[in-house]
Tab-separated table of C-alpha atoms in Angstrom:
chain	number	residue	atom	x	y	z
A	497	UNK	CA	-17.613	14.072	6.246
A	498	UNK	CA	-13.864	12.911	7.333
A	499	UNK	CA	-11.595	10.294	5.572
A	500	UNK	CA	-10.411	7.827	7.864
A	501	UNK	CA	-7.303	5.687	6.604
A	502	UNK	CA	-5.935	2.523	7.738
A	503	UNK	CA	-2.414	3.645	7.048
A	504	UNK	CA	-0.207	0.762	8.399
A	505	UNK	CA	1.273	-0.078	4.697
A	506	UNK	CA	-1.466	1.508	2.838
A	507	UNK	CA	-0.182	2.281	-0.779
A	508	UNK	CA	-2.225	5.378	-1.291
A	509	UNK	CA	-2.103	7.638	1.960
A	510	UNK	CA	-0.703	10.614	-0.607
A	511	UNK	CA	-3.147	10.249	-3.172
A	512	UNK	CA	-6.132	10.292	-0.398
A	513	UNK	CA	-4.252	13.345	0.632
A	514	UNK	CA	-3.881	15.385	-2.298
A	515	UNK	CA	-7.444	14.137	-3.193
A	516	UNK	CA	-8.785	15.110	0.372
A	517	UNK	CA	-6.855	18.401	0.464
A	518	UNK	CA	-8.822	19.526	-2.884
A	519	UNK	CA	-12.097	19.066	-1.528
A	520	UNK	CA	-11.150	20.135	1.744
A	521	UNK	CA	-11.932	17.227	3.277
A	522	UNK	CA	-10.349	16.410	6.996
A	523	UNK	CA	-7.911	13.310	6.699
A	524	UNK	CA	-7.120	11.177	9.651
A	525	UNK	CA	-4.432	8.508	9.325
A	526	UNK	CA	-4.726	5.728	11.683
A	527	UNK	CA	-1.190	3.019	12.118
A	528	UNK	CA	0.247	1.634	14.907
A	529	UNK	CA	3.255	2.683	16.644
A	530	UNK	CA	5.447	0.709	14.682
A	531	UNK	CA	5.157	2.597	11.897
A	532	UNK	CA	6.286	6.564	11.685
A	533	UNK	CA	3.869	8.569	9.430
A	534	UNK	CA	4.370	12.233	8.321
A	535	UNK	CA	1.825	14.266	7.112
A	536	UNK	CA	1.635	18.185	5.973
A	537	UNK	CA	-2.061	17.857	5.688
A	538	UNK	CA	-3.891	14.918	7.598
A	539	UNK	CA	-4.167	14.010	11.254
A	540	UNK	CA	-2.055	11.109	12.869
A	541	UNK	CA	-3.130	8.886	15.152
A	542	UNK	CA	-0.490	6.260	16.387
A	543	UNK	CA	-2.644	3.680	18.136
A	544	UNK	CA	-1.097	1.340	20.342
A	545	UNK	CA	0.887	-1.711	18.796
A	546	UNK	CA	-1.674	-4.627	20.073
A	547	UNK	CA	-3.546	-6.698	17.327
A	548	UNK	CA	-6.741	-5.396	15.353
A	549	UNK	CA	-5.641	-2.200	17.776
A	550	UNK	CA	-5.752	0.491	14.814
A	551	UNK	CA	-8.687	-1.641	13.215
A	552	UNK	CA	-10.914	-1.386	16.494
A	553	UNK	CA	-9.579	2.902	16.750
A	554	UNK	CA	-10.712	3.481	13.104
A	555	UNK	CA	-13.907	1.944	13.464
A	556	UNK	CA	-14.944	3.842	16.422
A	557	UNK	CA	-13.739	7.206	15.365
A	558	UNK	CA	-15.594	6.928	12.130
A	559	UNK	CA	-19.685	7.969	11.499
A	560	UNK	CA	-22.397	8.142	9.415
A	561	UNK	CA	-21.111	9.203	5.928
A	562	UNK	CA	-17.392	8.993	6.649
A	563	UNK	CA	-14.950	7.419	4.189
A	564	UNK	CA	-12.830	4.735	5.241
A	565	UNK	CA	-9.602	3.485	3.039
A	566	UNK	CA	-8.383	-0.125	3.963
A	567	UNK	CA	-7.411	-3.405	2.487
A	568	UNK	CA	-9.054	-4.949	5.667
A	569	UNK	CA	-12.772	-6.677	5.176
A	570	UNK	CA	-13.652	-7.110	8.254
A	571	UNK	CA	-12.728	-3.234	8.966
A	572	UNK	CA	-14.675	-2.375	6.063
A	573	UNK	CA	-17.544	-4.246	7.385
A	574	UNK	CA	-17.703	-2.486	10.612
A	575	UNK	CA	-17.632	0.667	8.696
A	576	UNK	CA	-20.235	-0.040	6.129
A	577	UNK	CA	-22.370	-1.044	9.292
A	578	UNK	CA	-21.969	2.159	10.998
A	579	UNK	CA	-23.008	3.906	8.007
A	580	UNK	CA	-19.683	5.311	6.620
A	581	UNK	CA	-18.338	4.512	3.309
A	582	UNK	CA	-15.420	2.600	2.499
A	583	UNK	CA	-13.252	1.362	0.048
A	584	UNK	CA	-10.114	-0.718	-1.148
A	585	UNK	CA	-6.456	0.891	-2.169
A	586	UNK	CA	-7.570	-1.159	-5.628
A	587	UNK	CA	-10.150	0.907	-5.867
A	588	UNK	CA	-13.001	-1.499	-5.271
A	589	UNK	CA	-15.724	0.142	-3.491
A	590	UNK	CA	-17.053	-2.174	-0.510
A	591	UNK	CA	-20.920	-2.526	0.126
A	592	UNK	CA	-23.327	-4.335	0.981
A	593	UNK	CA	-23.960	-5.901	-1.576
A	594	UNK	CA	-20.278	-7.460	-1.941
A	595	UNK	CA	-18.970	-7.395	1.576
A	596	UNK	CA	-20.683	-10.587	2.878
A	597	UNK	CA	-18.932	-12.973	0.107
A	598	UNK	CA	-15.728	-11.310	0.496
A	599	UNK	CA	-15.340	-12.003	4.184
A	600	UNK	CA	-16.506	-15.619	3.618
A	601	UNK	CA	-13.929	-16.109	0.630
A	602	UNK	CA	-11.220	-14.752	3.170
A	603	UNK	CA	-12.772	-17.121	5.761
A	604	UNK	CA	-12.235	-20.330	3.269
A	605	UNK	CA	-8.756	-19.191	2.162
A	606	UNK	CA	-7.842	-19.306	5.998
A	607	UNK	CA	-9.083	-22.507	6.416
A	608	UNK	CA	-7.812	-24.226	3.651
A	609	UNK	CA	-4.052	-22.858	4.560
A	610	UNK	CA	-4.977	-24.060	7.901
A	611	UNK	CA	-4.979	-27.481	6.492
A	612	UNK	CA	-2.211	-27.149	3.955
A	613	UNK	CA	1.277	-26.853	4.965
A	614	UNK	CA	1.908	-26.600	1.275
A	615	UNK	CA	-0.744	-24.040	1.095
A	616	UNK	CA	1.824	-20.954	-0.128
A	617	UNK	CA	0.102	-17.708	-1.302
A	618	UNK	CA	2.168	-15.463	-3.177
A	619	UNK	CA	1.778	-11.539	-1.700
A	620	UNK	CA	0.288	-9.201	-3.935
A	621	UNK	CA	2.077	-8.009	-7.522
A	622	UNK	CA	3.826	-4.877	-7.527
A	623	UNK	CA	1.748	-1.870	-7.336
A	624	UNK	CA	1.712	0.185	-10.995
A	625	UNK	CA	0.891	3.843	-11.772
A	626	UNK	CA	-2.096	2.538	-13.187
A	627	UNK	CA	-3.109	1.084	-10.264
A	628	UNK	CA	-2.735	4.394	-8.536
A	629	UNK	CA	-4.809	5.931	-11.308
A	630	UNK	CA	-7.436	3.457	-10.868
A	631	UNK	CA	-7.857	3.892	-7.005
A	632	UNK	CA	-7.536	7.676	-7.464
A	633	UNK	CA	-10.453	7.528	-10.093
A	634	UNK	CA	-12.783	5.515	-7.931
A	635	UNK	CA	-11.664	7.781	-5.082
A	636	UNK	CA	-13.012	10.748	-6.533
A	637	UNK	CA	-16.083	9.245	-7.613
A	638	UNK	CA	-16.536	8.064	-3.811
A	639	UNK	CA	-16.115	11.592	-2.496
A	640	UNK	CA	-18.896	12.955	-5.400
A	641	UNK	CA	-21.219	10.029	-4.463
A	642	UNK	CA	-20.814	10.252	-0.540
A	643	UNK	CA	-21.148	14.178	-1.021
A	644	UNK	CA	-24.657	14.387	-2.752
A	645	UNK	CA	-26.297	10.933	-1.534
A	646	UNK	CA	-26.987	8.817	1.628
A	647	UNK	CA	-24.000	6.608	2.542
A	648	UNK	CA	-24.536	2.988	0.292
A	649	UNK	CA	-25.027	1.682	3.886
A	650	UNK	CA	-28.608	2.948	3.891
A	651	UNK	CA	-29.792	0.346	1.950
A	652	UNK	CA	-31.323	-2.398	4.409
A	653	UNK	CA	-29.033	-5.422	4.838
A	654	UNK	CA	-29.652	-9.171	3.164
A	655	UNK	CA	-30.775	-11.357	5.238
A	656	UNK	CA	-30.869	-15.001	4.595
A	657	UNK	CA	-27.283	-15.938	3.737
């Protein structure tokens, strides 16, 4: 098992790290060149600067069982399809079960700013320490649950949507 992260602005590369390092679990952080990331524990990968570039490297670095941190759905789906596990800096664990109406809820929110030029979104609230404590909870949990079972992704796919 390795932790993949989608580090470009991710909130909780050093709690995946300290988390990571406890278990002895390899961490590989993932951003684009843009960005300068240090780490005393995990790998870094600076991927070239072109769109969906890091997104596309993550997903094909990552396997069967693998954990993969990012706020990105359609990066999460990729992973859940190739098996790994994967989950939000919220905490929120993605599977199959949930990832197929979150990537059409991010499809209608497009759309509708699309056809609003009032359509204004305000960026997301400013991250607490108990949001930190919630992510690191369901973090942990993750790492147990990926540890003694088959990744969530085993579970055949819903059809009929």
């Amino acid at each position: 098992m390795r932790i993949f992260v989608d580090a470009d602005a991710c909130p909780v590369v050093r709690i995946v790290e300290r988390i990571a390092q406890r278990h002895s679990i390899p961490v590989t952080l993932l951003c684009d060149t843009n960005h300068v990331l240090i780490s005393d524990y995990a790998e870094v990968r600076y991927i070239g600067a072109g769109a969906d570039a890091v997104d596309f490297a993550l997903v094909n670095l990552c396997h069967k069982s693998d954990i993969v941190v990012t706020q990105d759905y359609g990066v999460a789906a990729m992973a859940l399809g190739k098996g790994a596990y994967a989950i939000h800096q919220s905490g929120l664990w993605y599977t199959n079960n949930n990832i197929d109406r979150m990537l059409m809820e991010r499809h209608l929110a497009k759309k509708a700013r699309r056809a609003s030029a009032k359509c204004h979104l305000k960026g997301p609230a400013k991250r607490t320490e108990q949001d930190d404590a919630v992510f690191e909870e369901a973090f942990e949990r993750m790492i147990e649950h990926a540890s003694s079972l088959p990744a969530l992704c085993d579970q055949p796919l819903r059809s009929g949507l």
